[in-house]
C-alpha cells in the first residue's frame, strides 16, 4: 500500500475500487471540497489518474482494506466485489460503511436478493436455487422454456447469464462450476431502471424512471425520462425502488433494473452504487448521481433529482478497433456544440465501456439522434 | 521540480498556477479525458489537491517553466503573473501557449491595454500614464475628481487600485513606488462582464452578458443574464468583447469587465483565463467556462454557451472567522436541495475567496435570495 502524505481539509470519503464510477465521483467531490480517496488495483486505473489520494491495494485483503479506511469519514464502493465478510469487518472496526454488509449482500448474491425481495412482496420472476442440471430441468418443466441461469455471485454486463433453451445450454451453464440460480424468462416490453438514494438518517429520493436499451447484456442507451411511461406506472416503479432501499437498509445509491411487462413491473437486478443507468444525471439532473452518492454516504441532506431538460439521452461508448478517440472530438464538437462527451481515460479495447455521451433538449427524437450520432462517430468514425 | 511518472492517454494541458481556476478546470478535464497538469507553488494549492500530475515549481523561473511544458500539447494559465518574456520564451521553444505573450500582455499591463483598446476604438475611460504626483494632479485638473490610480502591473481583487480625491490620496498611491496609470472615475449605473472564448483557428463564442456586483473591489455576486439589459446593449457588449479577442489575438477565454453608464459601455478590465464572473456557467450554461477554455486552448470546436435556466445567480464565499464550513452544509442542503455549493479546498481565512454557490431557476428574485441565503449561512452561520 502506498500512503501519500496528504492533509485533508474536508471530509474524506474512501471509495473501494478506482474505475469510471470513482473517476466521475471525483468531479462533485472537487466541487464540494470532499476529499476522495480510492483503493486502486493499479495506478493506471481510471480513477487513479484523477485522484491524488490513490492507494494501491487489494480489495480482497482485510489488511489492505483496514489500512485504506484509516482516517476516512465514510467508506463506499465503486464495485460489488469486496467480500461481504470484509465489508462487515470494516464496520466492526468502527468505520462508517455505505452500504453496509447487510444491505450490500443483496447486490452481491442474487439468491439472497430473490429471497428477500420475494419476502417483502416485490414482484420478481419465478426463481429457484438450482444445484444440478436436473434441478434446472425441473424448473424449466414447471415454468416453461427458455429459462435463465445466472451466477449467484459475480456476474455483470451480461457475464454470468445463460439463456437456456436446450439441455445442452443448461449443461454449458453448469460447466462453469459455480453456484447458479434459475429464473423464468420474462417476456418484457422494455427495460426500465429506477435510481434512488437513501441516507443513514432515512431520507430517500428517487430520480425519474428511465428506459434502458441493452445489447448482448450491456447497457447501450438510456432515455430519461422513460418515453411514454404512464404516470401511475412511473410512481409505482419509484415506490418499489424506495421500498427496497428502505427494507434492505441501503445507504447511498440503489439502482433497480426492472422489466416492463404486459402484467406490470418485475424487478431484474439491483446495484448499490452509481450506475450506468444514471450517467445522464451529470448534465440532466440538478444533482448528479455521483454528488448524490457522496451526500448520502456522508449523511448530508440529499439533492434535487429534477430534470434539467424535458429529454436526456445517454449513449455508451464501447471501444472499437481504433485506440485513438481524440482525433474524432473535432467533428463531434463541431457538429453539435451542445453534446457532452465523457471519456474515462481507459485504454481503448474492443467492447470495453470507455466513455459515454449525453444530449438533452425538448425533442426526444432529435436528442436521441444527436447522442447516437456522436457515439457512433466517436467509436467507429462512421457518419450516420 | 517533482516529476511523477505519469503516462498520459489523452491530450495534456499544462496550466501554470494551481488555484481554484485550475481546480475547477480539472472537472471538465476528467469528463473529456484531457490530462491536466498544473504548476503549483506548493502541494497545498487548491488545484494540487485534485490534480495527480502536479509539478511544484516557480512560475517566474524560465527553467521550471520549460521543464513543466515538456510533453504538454497546450500551455495555459491560472493567473496573469508569468512574466511576459517567459511566456514568449515558451512559445519560442516550440510550445503551444494560449494566450500567447502578445495577447496576454494586455491582461498584464494596464497601460499597454489602454493604448491598444484606444487604438482599435473600444470605449475606455479617459486615461494617462503618470510618473509623478504632479502628472496625476494635472490629469485630475483636466478630467475632474475623483481620479483612479492603478498599478500598471500586478493588481487584482481591488488591490493596486486607489480612488483619489485629495493630494494626500495621490501621495499615498505613489508611496507604493510602482508604475501607475491614471483613469477618470466612471459614474456607472452598474458593472457588466462579458466572457468570450476564441480558438487558434479563429472561432469565437460569447456567453450571455452578466451583471457583477462588487464590494471593496471584490466580486461578490454575478447575475446571469444581466437583468433588464436591453437587447441591443447586450449585443453591443458582446461585439466589443469579441472584437477585443480578435484584435488582440486572444486564444482561450477573455473576460471583459465593463461599466454601464448613461452614455453607453466603457471597458474597465480584461482577464485572459477562466474568470470569477463566469463561475455560474458550471451549472448555468451548456458548456462551462472551464470546459470552453480547455477546448479553446486545444483548438477544438467551442461548445454551446446557452443558458440552462432563465436566471442563474452566483455568490462568492468569502472566508469569515470560523474555519469550519462543512458543519454548515447540513442546513444549506436541507434548506434548498437545488443550490450548488463549491468549495475550493483552501484553508478558510477572513476575506479570502474560498468558494461560491450557484442557484438557478425561473424567478430572479427567488434565485437571488436562494443563492444569498446559502452564501451568508455558509460563511457566517447567520440565517437570513
mmCIF file of N, CA and C in Angstrom, chain A residues 6-11 23 26-35 44 48-52 286-287 291 295 299-304 308 326 329-330 333-334 337-343 345-347 360-361 370, chain B residues 6-11 23 26-35 44 48-52 286-287 291 295 299-304 308 326 329-330 333-334 337-343 345-347 360-361 370:
data_model
loop_
_atom_site.group_PDB
_atom_site.id
_atom_site.type_symbol
_atom_site.label_atom_id
_atom_site.label_comp_id
_atom_site.label_asym_id
_atom_site.label_seq_id
_atom_site.Cartn_x
_atom_site.Cartn_y
_atom_site.Cartn_z
ATOM 1 N N UNK A 6 -0.898 13.353 2.798
ATOM 2 C CA UNK A 6 -1.958 14.197 2.251
ATOM 3 C C UNK A 6 -2.789 14.659 3.434
ATOM 4 N N UNK A 7 -2.856 15.964 3.635
ATOM 5 C CA UNK A 7 -3.544 16.515 4.793
ATOM 6 C C UNK A 7 -4.918 17.008 4.344
ATOM 7 N N UNK A 8 -5.969 16.289 4.706
ATOM 8 C CA UNK A 8 -7.297 16.691 4.230
ATOM 9 C C UNK A 8 -7.812 17.954 4.918
ATOM 10 N N UNK A 9 -8.596 18.745 4.166
ATOM 11 C CA UNK A 9 -9.313 19.890 4.738
ATOM 12 C C UNK A 9 -10.776 19.521 4.941
ATOM 13 N N UNK A 10 -11.362 18.835 3.976
ATOM 14 C CA UNK A 10 -12.777 18.466 4.051
ATOM 15 C C UNK A 10 -12.949 17.043 4.530
ATOM 16 N N UNK A 11 -14.200 16.582 4.602
ATOM 17 C CA UNK A 11 -14.460 15.184 4.963
ATOM 18 C C UNK A 11 -13.852 14.240 3.928
ATOM 19 N N UNK A 23 -14.010 7.615 -10.788
ATOM 20 C CA UNK A 23 -13.495 8.761 -11.534
ATOM 21 C C UNK A 23 -14.546 9.867 -11.622
ATOM 22 N N UNK A 26 -15.194 11.910 -8.551
ATOM 23 C CA UNK A 26 -14.216 12.953 -8.220
ATOM 24 C C UNK A 26 -14.712 14.329 -8.655
ATOM 25 N N UNK A 27 -15.545 14.409 -9.688
ATOM 26 C CA UNK A 27 -15.988 15.724 -10.163
ATOM 27 C C UNK A 27 -16.816 16.461 -9.105
ATOM 28 N N UNK A 28 -17.887 15.856 -8.555
ATOM 29 C CA UNK A 28 -18.588 16.576 -7.477
ATOM 30 C C UNK A 28 -17.774 16.644 -6.181
ATOM 31 N N UNK A 29 -16.878 15.709 -5.957
ATOM 32 C CA UNK A 29 -16.030 15.812 -4.763
ATOM 33 C C UNK A 29 -15.192 17.091 -4.845
ATOM 34 N N UNK A 30 -14.681 17.388 -6.033
ATOM 35 C CA UNK A 30 -13.925 18.632 -6.230
ATOM 36 C C UNK A 30 -14.812 19.830 -5.908
ATOM 37 N N UNK A 31 -16.047 19.812 -6.402
ATOM 38 C CA UNK A 31 -16.940 20.953 -6.169
ATOM 39 C C UNK A 31 -17.220 21.136 -4.682
ATOM 40 N N UNK A 32 -17.503 20.054 -3.998
ATOM 41 C CA UNK A 32 -17.933 20.155 -2.601
ATOM 42 C C UNK A 32 -16.776 20.225 -1.614
ATOM 43 N N UNK A 33 -15.543 20.123 -2.105
ATOM 44 C CA UNK A 33 -14.410 20.127 -1.188
ATOM 45 C C UNK A 33 -14.325 18.850 -0.369
ATOM 46 N N UNK A 34 -14.938 17.796 -0.891
ATOM 47 C CA UNK A 34 -14.845 16.482 -0.240
ATOM 48 C C UNK A 34 -13.582 15.801 -0.758
ATOM 49 N N UNK A 35 -12.842 15.192 0.143
ATOM 50 C CA UNK A 35 -11.564 14.583 -0.235
ATOM 51 C C UNK A 35 -11.813 13.129 -0.597
ATOM 52 N N UNK A 44 -2.813 2.790 -13.066
ATOM 53 C CA UNK A 44 -3.403 3.047 -14.384
ATOM 54 C C UNK A 44 -4.934 3.004 -14.362
ATOM 55 N N UNK A 48 -7.652 6.404 -10.644
ATOM 56 C CA UNK A 48 -6.319 6.663 -10.098
ATOM 57 C C UNK A 48 -5.633 7.807 -10.842
ATOM 58 N N UNK A 49 -6.050 8.019 -12.078
ATOM 59 C CA UNK A 49 -5.439 9.050 -12.914
ATOM 60 C C UNK A 49 -5.896 10.449 -12.510
ATOM 61 N N UNK A 50 -6.962 10.532 -11.710
ATOM 62 C CA UNK A 50 -7.512 11.857 -11.367
ATOM 63 C C UNK A 50 -7.745 12.038 -9.864
ATOM 64 N N UNK A 51 -7.316 11.091 -9.067
ATOM 65 C CA UNK A 51 -7.475 11.219 -7.612
ATOM 66 C C UNK A 51 -6.084 11.199 -6.983
ATOM 67 N N UNK A 52 -5.742 12.307 -6.325
ATOM 68 C CA UNK A 52 -4.402 12.420 -5.750
ATOM 69 C C UNK A 52 -4.194 11.371 -4.659
ATOM 70 N N UNK A 286 -30.491 18.065 -11.589
ATOM 71 C CA UNK A 286 -29.906 19.151 -10.775
ATOM 72 C C UNK A 286 -28.806 18.629 -9.872
ATOM 73 N N UNK A 287 -28.928 17.376 -9.460
ATOM 74 C CA UNK A 287 -27.893 16.749 -8.644
ATOM 75 C C UNK A 287 -27.467 15.487 -9.368
ATOM 76 N N UNK A 291 -22.770 13.126 -7.103
ATOM 77 C CA UNK A 291 -22.918 14.024 -5.958
ATOM 78 C C UNK A 291 -23.902 13.432 -4.950
ATOM 79 N N UNK A 295 -23.301 12.728 -0.988
ATOM 80 C CA UNK A 295 -24.154 13.284 0.067
ATOM 81 C C UNK A 295 -24.712 12.180 0.951
ATOM 82 N N UNK A 299 -24.173 11.227 4.989
ATOM 83 C CA UNK A 299 -25.404 11.551 5.716
ATOM 84 C C UNK A 299 -25.734 13.044 5.637
ATOM 85 N N UNK A 300 -25.428 13.649 4.508
ATOM 86 C CA UNK A 300 -25.848 15.026 4.239
ATOM 87 C C UNK A 300 -27.230 14.992 3.587
ATOM 88 N N UNK A 301 -27.984 16.077 3.681
ATOM 89 C CA UNK A 301 -29.281 16.111 3.003
ATOM 90 C C UNK A 301 -29.116 15.870 1.504
ATOM 91 N N UNK A 302 -30.070 15.162 0.930
ATOM 92 C CA UNK A 302 -29.962 14.789 -0.481
ATOM 93 C C UNK A 302 -30.342 15.954 -1.387
ATOM 94 N N UNK A 303 -29.820 15.915 -2.606
ATOM 95 C CA UNK A 303 -30.052 16.999 -3.556
ATOM 96 C C UNK A 303 -31.241 16.724 -4.455
ATOM 97 N N UNK A 304 -31.680 17.779 -5.128
ATOM 98 C CA UNK A 304 -32.833 17.667 -6.018
ATOM 99 C C UNK A 304 -32.536 16.741 -7.196
ATOM 100 N N UNK A 308 -33.114 18.640 -15.822
ATOM 101 C CA UNK A 308 -32.754 19.984 -16.293
ATOM 102 C C UNK A 308 -33.283 20.238 -17.704
ATOM 103 N N UNK A 326 -9.506 10.647 -29.647
ATOM 104 C CA UNK A 326 -9.390 12.100 -29.540
ATOM 105 C C UNK A 326 -9.436 12.795 -30.895
ATOM 106 N N UNK A 329 -12.871 13.992 -31.706
ATOM 107 C CA UNK A 329 -13.533 15.062 -30.945
ATOM 108 C C UNK A 329 -13.893 16.218 -31.873
ATOM 109 N N UNK A 330 -13.004 16.506 -32.822
ATOM 110 C CA UNK A 330 -13.173 17.697 -33.660
ATOM 111 C C UNK A 330 -14.508 17.681 -34.400
ATOM 112 N N UNK A 333 -17.636 17.722 -31.842
ATOM 113 C CA UNK A 333 -17.865 19.010 -31.194
ATOM 114 C C UNK A 333 -18.309 20.079 -32.188
ATOM 115 N N UNK A 334 -17.797 20.014 -33.392
ATOM 116 C CA UNK A 334 -18.209 20.995 -34.406
ATOM 117 C C UNK A 334 -19.636 20.707 -34.878
ATOM 118 N N UNK A 337 -22.524 21.515 -30.876
ATOM 119 C CA UNK A 337 -21.859 22.207 -29.759
ATOM 120 C C UNK A 337 -22.510 21.933 -28.400
ATOM 121 N N UNK A 338 -23.668 21.250 -28.394
ATOM 122 C CA UNK A 338 -24.345 21.001 -27.125
ATOM 123 C C UNK A 338 -24.172 19.593 -26.598
ATOM 124 N N UNK A 339 -23.566 18.696 -27.377
ATOM 125 C CA UNK A 339 -23.424 17.316 -26.909
ATOM 126 C C UNK A 339 -22.278 17.252 -25.892
ATOM 127 N N UNK A 340 -22.463 16.417 -24.865
ATOM 128 C CA UNK A 340 -21.441 16.317 -23.821
ATOM 129 C C UNK A 340 -20.714 14.985 -23.938
ATOM 130 N N UNK A 341 -19.399 15.058 -24.056
ATOM 131 C CA UNK A 341 -18.568 13.872 -24.238
ATOM 132 C C UNK A 341 -17.891 13.514 -22.914
ATOM 133 N N UNK A 342 -17.951 12.242 -22.567
ATOM 134 C CA UNK A 342 -17.275 11.747 -21.363
ATOM 135 C C UNK A 342 -16.371 10.582 -21.761
ATOM 136 N N UNK A 343 -15.123 10.726 -21.410
ATOM 137 C CA UNK A 343 -14.166 9.663 -21.728
ATOM 138 C C UNK A 343 -13.467 9.271 -20.430
ATOM 139 N N UNK A 345 -10.662 7.798 -19.674
ATOM 140 C CA UNK A 345 -9.222 7.718 -19.512
ATOM 141 C C UNK A 345 -8.719 6.286 -19.449
ATOM 142 N N UNK A 346 -9.413 5.402 -20.155
ATOM 143 C CA UNK A 346 -9.002 3.996 -20.196
ATOM 144 C C UNK A 346 -8.457 3.684 -21.594
ATOM 145 N N UNK A 347 -7.535 2.763 -21.645
ATOM 146 C CA UNK A 347 -7.070 2.289 -22.947
ATOM 147 C C UNK A 347 -8.271 1.721 -23.708
ATOM 148 N N UNK A 360 -29.251 16.588 -24.512
ATOM 149 C CA UNK A 360 -30.525 16.902 -23.860
ATOM 150 C C UNK A 360 -31.219 18.031 -24.591
ATOM 151 N N UNK A 361 -32.540 18.082 -24.438
ATOM 152 C CA UNK A 361 -33.317 19.102 -25.132
ATOM 153 C C UNK A 361 -34.798 18.800 -25.063
ATOM 154 N N UNK A 370 -28.977 12.958 -31.860
ATOM 155 C CA UNK A 370 -27.719 13.662 -31.582
ATOM 156 C C UNK A 370 -26.776 12.794 -30.761
ATOM 157 N N UNK B 6 3.942 9.503 -15.020
ATOM 158 C CA UNK B 6 2.532 9.560 -15.373
ATOM 159 C C UNK B 6 2.440 9.416 -16.869
ATOM 160 N N UNK B 7 1.764 8.386 -17.335
ATOM 161 C CA UNK B 7 1.694 8.093 -18.752
ATOM 162 C C UNK B 7 0.343 8.568 -19.265
ATOM 163 N N UNK B 8 0.334 9.664 -20.012
ATOM 164 C CA UNK B 8 -0.951 10.192 -20.463
ATOM 165 C C UNK B 8 -1.593 9.333 -21.541
ATOM 166 N N UNK B 9 -2.953 9.322 -21.532
ATOM 167 C CA UNK B 9 -3.708 8.691 -22.614
ATOM 168 C C UNK B 9 -4.262 9.769 -23.537
ATOM 169 N N UNK B 10 -4.769 10.850 -22.955
ATOM 170 C CA UNK B 10 -5.358 11.926 -23.743
ATOM 171 C C UNK B 10 -4.385 13.076 -23.932
ATOM 172 N N UNK B 11 -4.842 14.141 -24.598
ATOM 173 C CA UNK B 11 -4.007 15.330 -24.756
ATOM 174 C C UNK B 11 -3.684 15.943 -23.396
ATOM 175 N N UNK B 23 -8.249 24.248 -10.348
ATOM 176 C CA UNK B 23 -9.020 23.183 -9.672
ATOM 177 C C UNK B 23 -10.321 22.910 -10.419
ATOM 178 N N UNK B 26 -10.156 21.046 -13.670
ATOM 179 C CA UNK B 26 -9.980 19.589 -13.594
ATOM 180 C C UNK B 26 -11.309 18.857 -13.789
ATOM 181 N N UNK B 27 -12.432 19.474 -13.439
ATOM 182 C CA UNK B 27 -13.712 18.771 -13.574
ATOM 183 C C UNK B 27 -14.034 18.443 -15.037
ATOM 184 N N UNK B 28 -14.028 19.417 -15.958
ATOM 185 C CA UNK B 28 -14.250 19.035 -17.362
ATOM 186 C C UNK B 28 -13.078 18.267 -17.961
ATOM 187 N N UNK B 29 -11.880 18.448 -17.448
ATOM 188 C CA UNK B 29 -10.755 17.649 -17.954
ATOM 189 C C UNK B 29 -11.029 16.164 -17.677
ATOM 190 N N UNK B 30 -11.557 15.876 -16.490
ATOM 191 C CA UNK B 30 -11.912 14.496 -16.154
ATOM 192 C C UNK B 30 -12.951 13.973 -17.147
ATOM 193 N N UNK B 31 -13.969 14.800 -17.440
ATOM 194 C CA UNK B 31 -15.021 14.356 -18.354
ATOM 195 C C UNK B 31 -14.460 14.067 -19.741
ATOM 196 N N UNK B 32 -13.628 14.955 -20.237
ATOM 197 C CA UNK B 32 -13.167 14.849 -21.624
ATOM 198 C C UNK B 32 -11.960 13.926 -21.768
ATOM 199 N N UNK B 33 -11.444 13.424 -20.675
ATOM 200 C CA UNK B 33 -10.253 12.584 -20.770
ATOM 201 C C UNK B 33 -9.013 13.380 -21.138
ATOM 202 N N UNK B 34 -9.068 14.688 -20.838
ATOM 203 C CA UNK B 34 -7.891 15.536 -21.059
ATOM 204 C C UNK B 34 -7.033 15.456 -19.807
ATOM 205 N N UNK B 35 -5.731 15.331 -19.984
ATOM 206 C CA UNK B 35 -4.838 15.174 -18.847
ATOM 207 C C UNK B 35 -4.364 16.553 -18.405
ATOM 208 N N UNK B 44 -0.067 22.183 -1.275
ATOM 209 C CA UNK B 44 -1.307 22.575 -0.596
ATOM 210 C C UNK B 44 -2.185 23.467 -1.461
ATOM 211 N N UNK B 48 -3.663 21.576 -6.643
ATOM 212 C CA UNK B 48 -2.699 20.499 -6.390
ATOM 213 C C UNK B 48 -3.365 19.355 -5.635
ATOM 214 N N UNK B 49 -4.428 19.660 -4.928
ATOM 215 C CA UNK B 49 -5.123 18.653 -4.132
ATOM 216 C C UNK B 49 -5.969 17.721 -4.976
ATOM 217 N N UNK B 50 -6.199 18.103 -6.232
ATOM 218 C CA UNK B 50 -7.087 17.289 -7.082
ATOM 219 C C UNK B 50 -6.490 16.967 -8.453
ATOM 220 N N UNK B 51 -5.249 17.309 -8.666
ATOM 221 C CA UNK B 51 -4.598 17.020 -9.951
ATOM 222 C C UNK B 51 -3.405 16.113 -9.667
ATOM 223 N N UNK B 52 -3.445 14.909 -10.229
ATOM 224 C CA UNK B 52 -2.385 13.934 -9.960
ATOM 225 C C UNK B 52 -1.059 14.429 -10.514
ATOM 226 N N UNK B 286 -24.563 25.432 -21.004
ATOM 227 C CA UNK B 286 -24.375 24.074 -21.548
ATOM 228 C C UNK B 286 -22.908 23.680 -21.564
ATOM 229 N N UNK B 287 -22.041 24.668 -21.729
ATOM 230 C CA UNK B 287 -20.601 24.420 -21.673
ATOM 231 C C UNK B 287 -20.038 25.333 -20.600
ATOM 232 N N UNK B 291 -14.586 24.096 -19.316
ATOM 233 C CA UNK B 291 -14.542 23.231 -20.494
ATOM 234 C C UNK B 291 -14.239 24.062 -21.738
ATOM 235 N N UNK B 295 -11.251 23.497 -24.452
ATOM 236 C CA UNK B 295 -11.493 23.327 -25.889
ATOM 237 C C UNK B 295 -10.711 24.356 -26.681
ATOM 238 N N UNK B 299 -7.592 23.993 -29.437
ATOM 239 C CA UNK B 299 -8.096 24.286 -30.791
ATOM 240 C C UNK B 299 -9.183 23.304 -31.210
ATOM 241 N N UNK B 300 -9.987 22.872 -30.231
ATOM 242 C CA UNK B 300 -11.168 22.066 -30.523
ATOM 243 C C UNK B 300 -12.345 23.011 -30.770
ATOM 244 N N UNK B 301 -13.358 22.552 -31.501
ATOM 245 C CA UNK B 301 -14.545 23.397 -31.695
ATOM 246 C C UNK B 301 -15.147 23.796 -30.345
ATOM 247 N N UNK B 302 -15.645 25.027 -30.272
ATOM 248 C CA UNK B 302 -16.147 25.538 -28.999
ATOM 249 C C UNK B 302 -17.547 24.999 -28.713
ATOM 250 N N UNK B 303 -17.908 24.976 -27.431
ATOM 251 C CA UNK B 303 -19.190 24.444 -27.004
ATOM 252 C C UNK B 303 -20.260 25.517 -26.899
ATOM 253 N N UNK B 304 -21.500 25.054 -26.816
ATOM 254 C CA UNK B 304 -22.632 25.974 -26.729
ATOM 255 C C UNK B 304 -22.583 26.778 -25.430
ATOM 256 N N UNK B 308 -28.857 27.319 -19.205
ATOM 257 C CA UNK B 308 -29.663 26.134 -18.900
ATOM 258 C C UNK B 308 -30.919 26.503 -18.108
ATOM 259 N N UNK B 326 -17.840 23.023 6.762
ATOM 260 C CA UNK B 326 -18.539 21.776 6.447
ATOM 261 C C UNK B 326 -19.720 21.523 7.378
ATOM 262 N N UNK B 329 -22.944 22.677 5.865
ATOM 263 C CA UNK B 329 -23.518 22.042 4.672
ATOM 264 C C UNK B 329 -24.916 21.502 4.972
ATOM 265 N N UNK B 330 -25.078 20.957 6.183
ATOM 266 C CA UNK B 330 -26.320 20.271 6.506
ATOM 267 C C UNK B 330 -27.527 21.194 6.351
ATOM 268 N N UNK B 333 -27.995 22.433 2.538
ATOM 269 C CA UNK B 333 -28.503 21.403 1.624
ATOM 270 C C UNK B 333 -29.937 21.004 1.959
ATOM 271 N N UNK B 334 -30.276 21.013 3.238
ATOM 272 C CA UNK B 334 -31.646 20.666 3.631
ATOM 273 C C UNK B 334 -32.600 21.797 3.261
ATOM 274 N N UNK B 337 -32.558 21.989 -1.736
ATOM 275 C CA UNK B 337 -31.927 20.836 -2.408
ATOM 276 C C UNK B 337 -31.396 21.155 -3.808
ATOM 277 N N UNK B 338 -31.708 22.361 -4.315
ATOM 278 C CA UNK B 338 -31.263 22.690 -5.665
ATOM 279 C C UNK B 338 -30.058 23.606 -5.712
ATOM 280 N N UNK B 339 -29.619 24.141 -4.572
ATOM 281 C CA UNK B 339 -28.477 25.066 -4.599
ATOM 282 C C UNK B 339 -27.188 24.261 -4.751
ATOM 283 N N UNK B 340 -26.244 24.817 -5.511
ATOM 284 C CA UNK B 340 -24.993 24.109 -5.762
ATOM 285 C C UNK B 340 -23.855 24.783 -4.990
ATOM 286 N N UNK B 341 -23.186 24.000 -4.187
ATOM 287 C CA UNK B 341 -22.112 24.509 -3.334
ATOM 288 C C UNK B 341 -20.759 24.140 -3.945
ATOM 289 N N UNK B 342 -19.863 25.120 -4.009
ATOM 290 C CA UNK B 342 -18.496 24.892 -4.498
ATOM 291 C C UNK B 342 -17.519 25.380 -3.439
ATOM 292 N N UNK B 343 -16.648 24.510 -3.034
ATOM 293 C CA UNK B 343 -15.649 24.862 -2.036
ATOM 294 C C UNK B 343 -14.285 24.510 -2.614
ATOM 295 N N UNK B 345 -11.337 23.962 -1.341
ATOM 296 C CA UNK B 345 -10.331 23.168 -0.634
ATOM 297 C C UNK B 345 -9.180 24.014 -0.123
ATOM 298 N N UNK B 346 -9.493 25.261 0.228
ATOM 299 C CA UNK B 346 -8.472 26.159 0.777
ATOM 300 C C UNK B 346 -8.748 26.379 2.264
ATOM 301 N N UNK B 347 -7.684 26.594 3.014
ATOM 302 C CA UNK B 347 -7.864 26.962 4.415
ATOM 303 C C UNK B 347 -8.699 28.238 4.456
ATOM 304 N N UNK B 360 -30.256 28.484 -9.640
ATOM 305 C CA UNK B 360 -30.838 28.815 -10.937
ATOM 306 C C UNK B 360 -32.303 28.452 -10.963
ATOM 307 N N UNK B 361 -33.030 29.150 -11.834
ATOM 308 C CA UNK B 361 -34.466 28.917 -11.912
ATOM 309 C C UNK B 361 -35.144 29.988 -12.740
ATOM 310 N N UNK B 370 -32.132 32.677 -2.855
ATOM 311 C CA UNK B 370 -31.619 31.345 -2.515
ATOM 312 C C UNK B 370 -30.098 31.330 -2.477
#
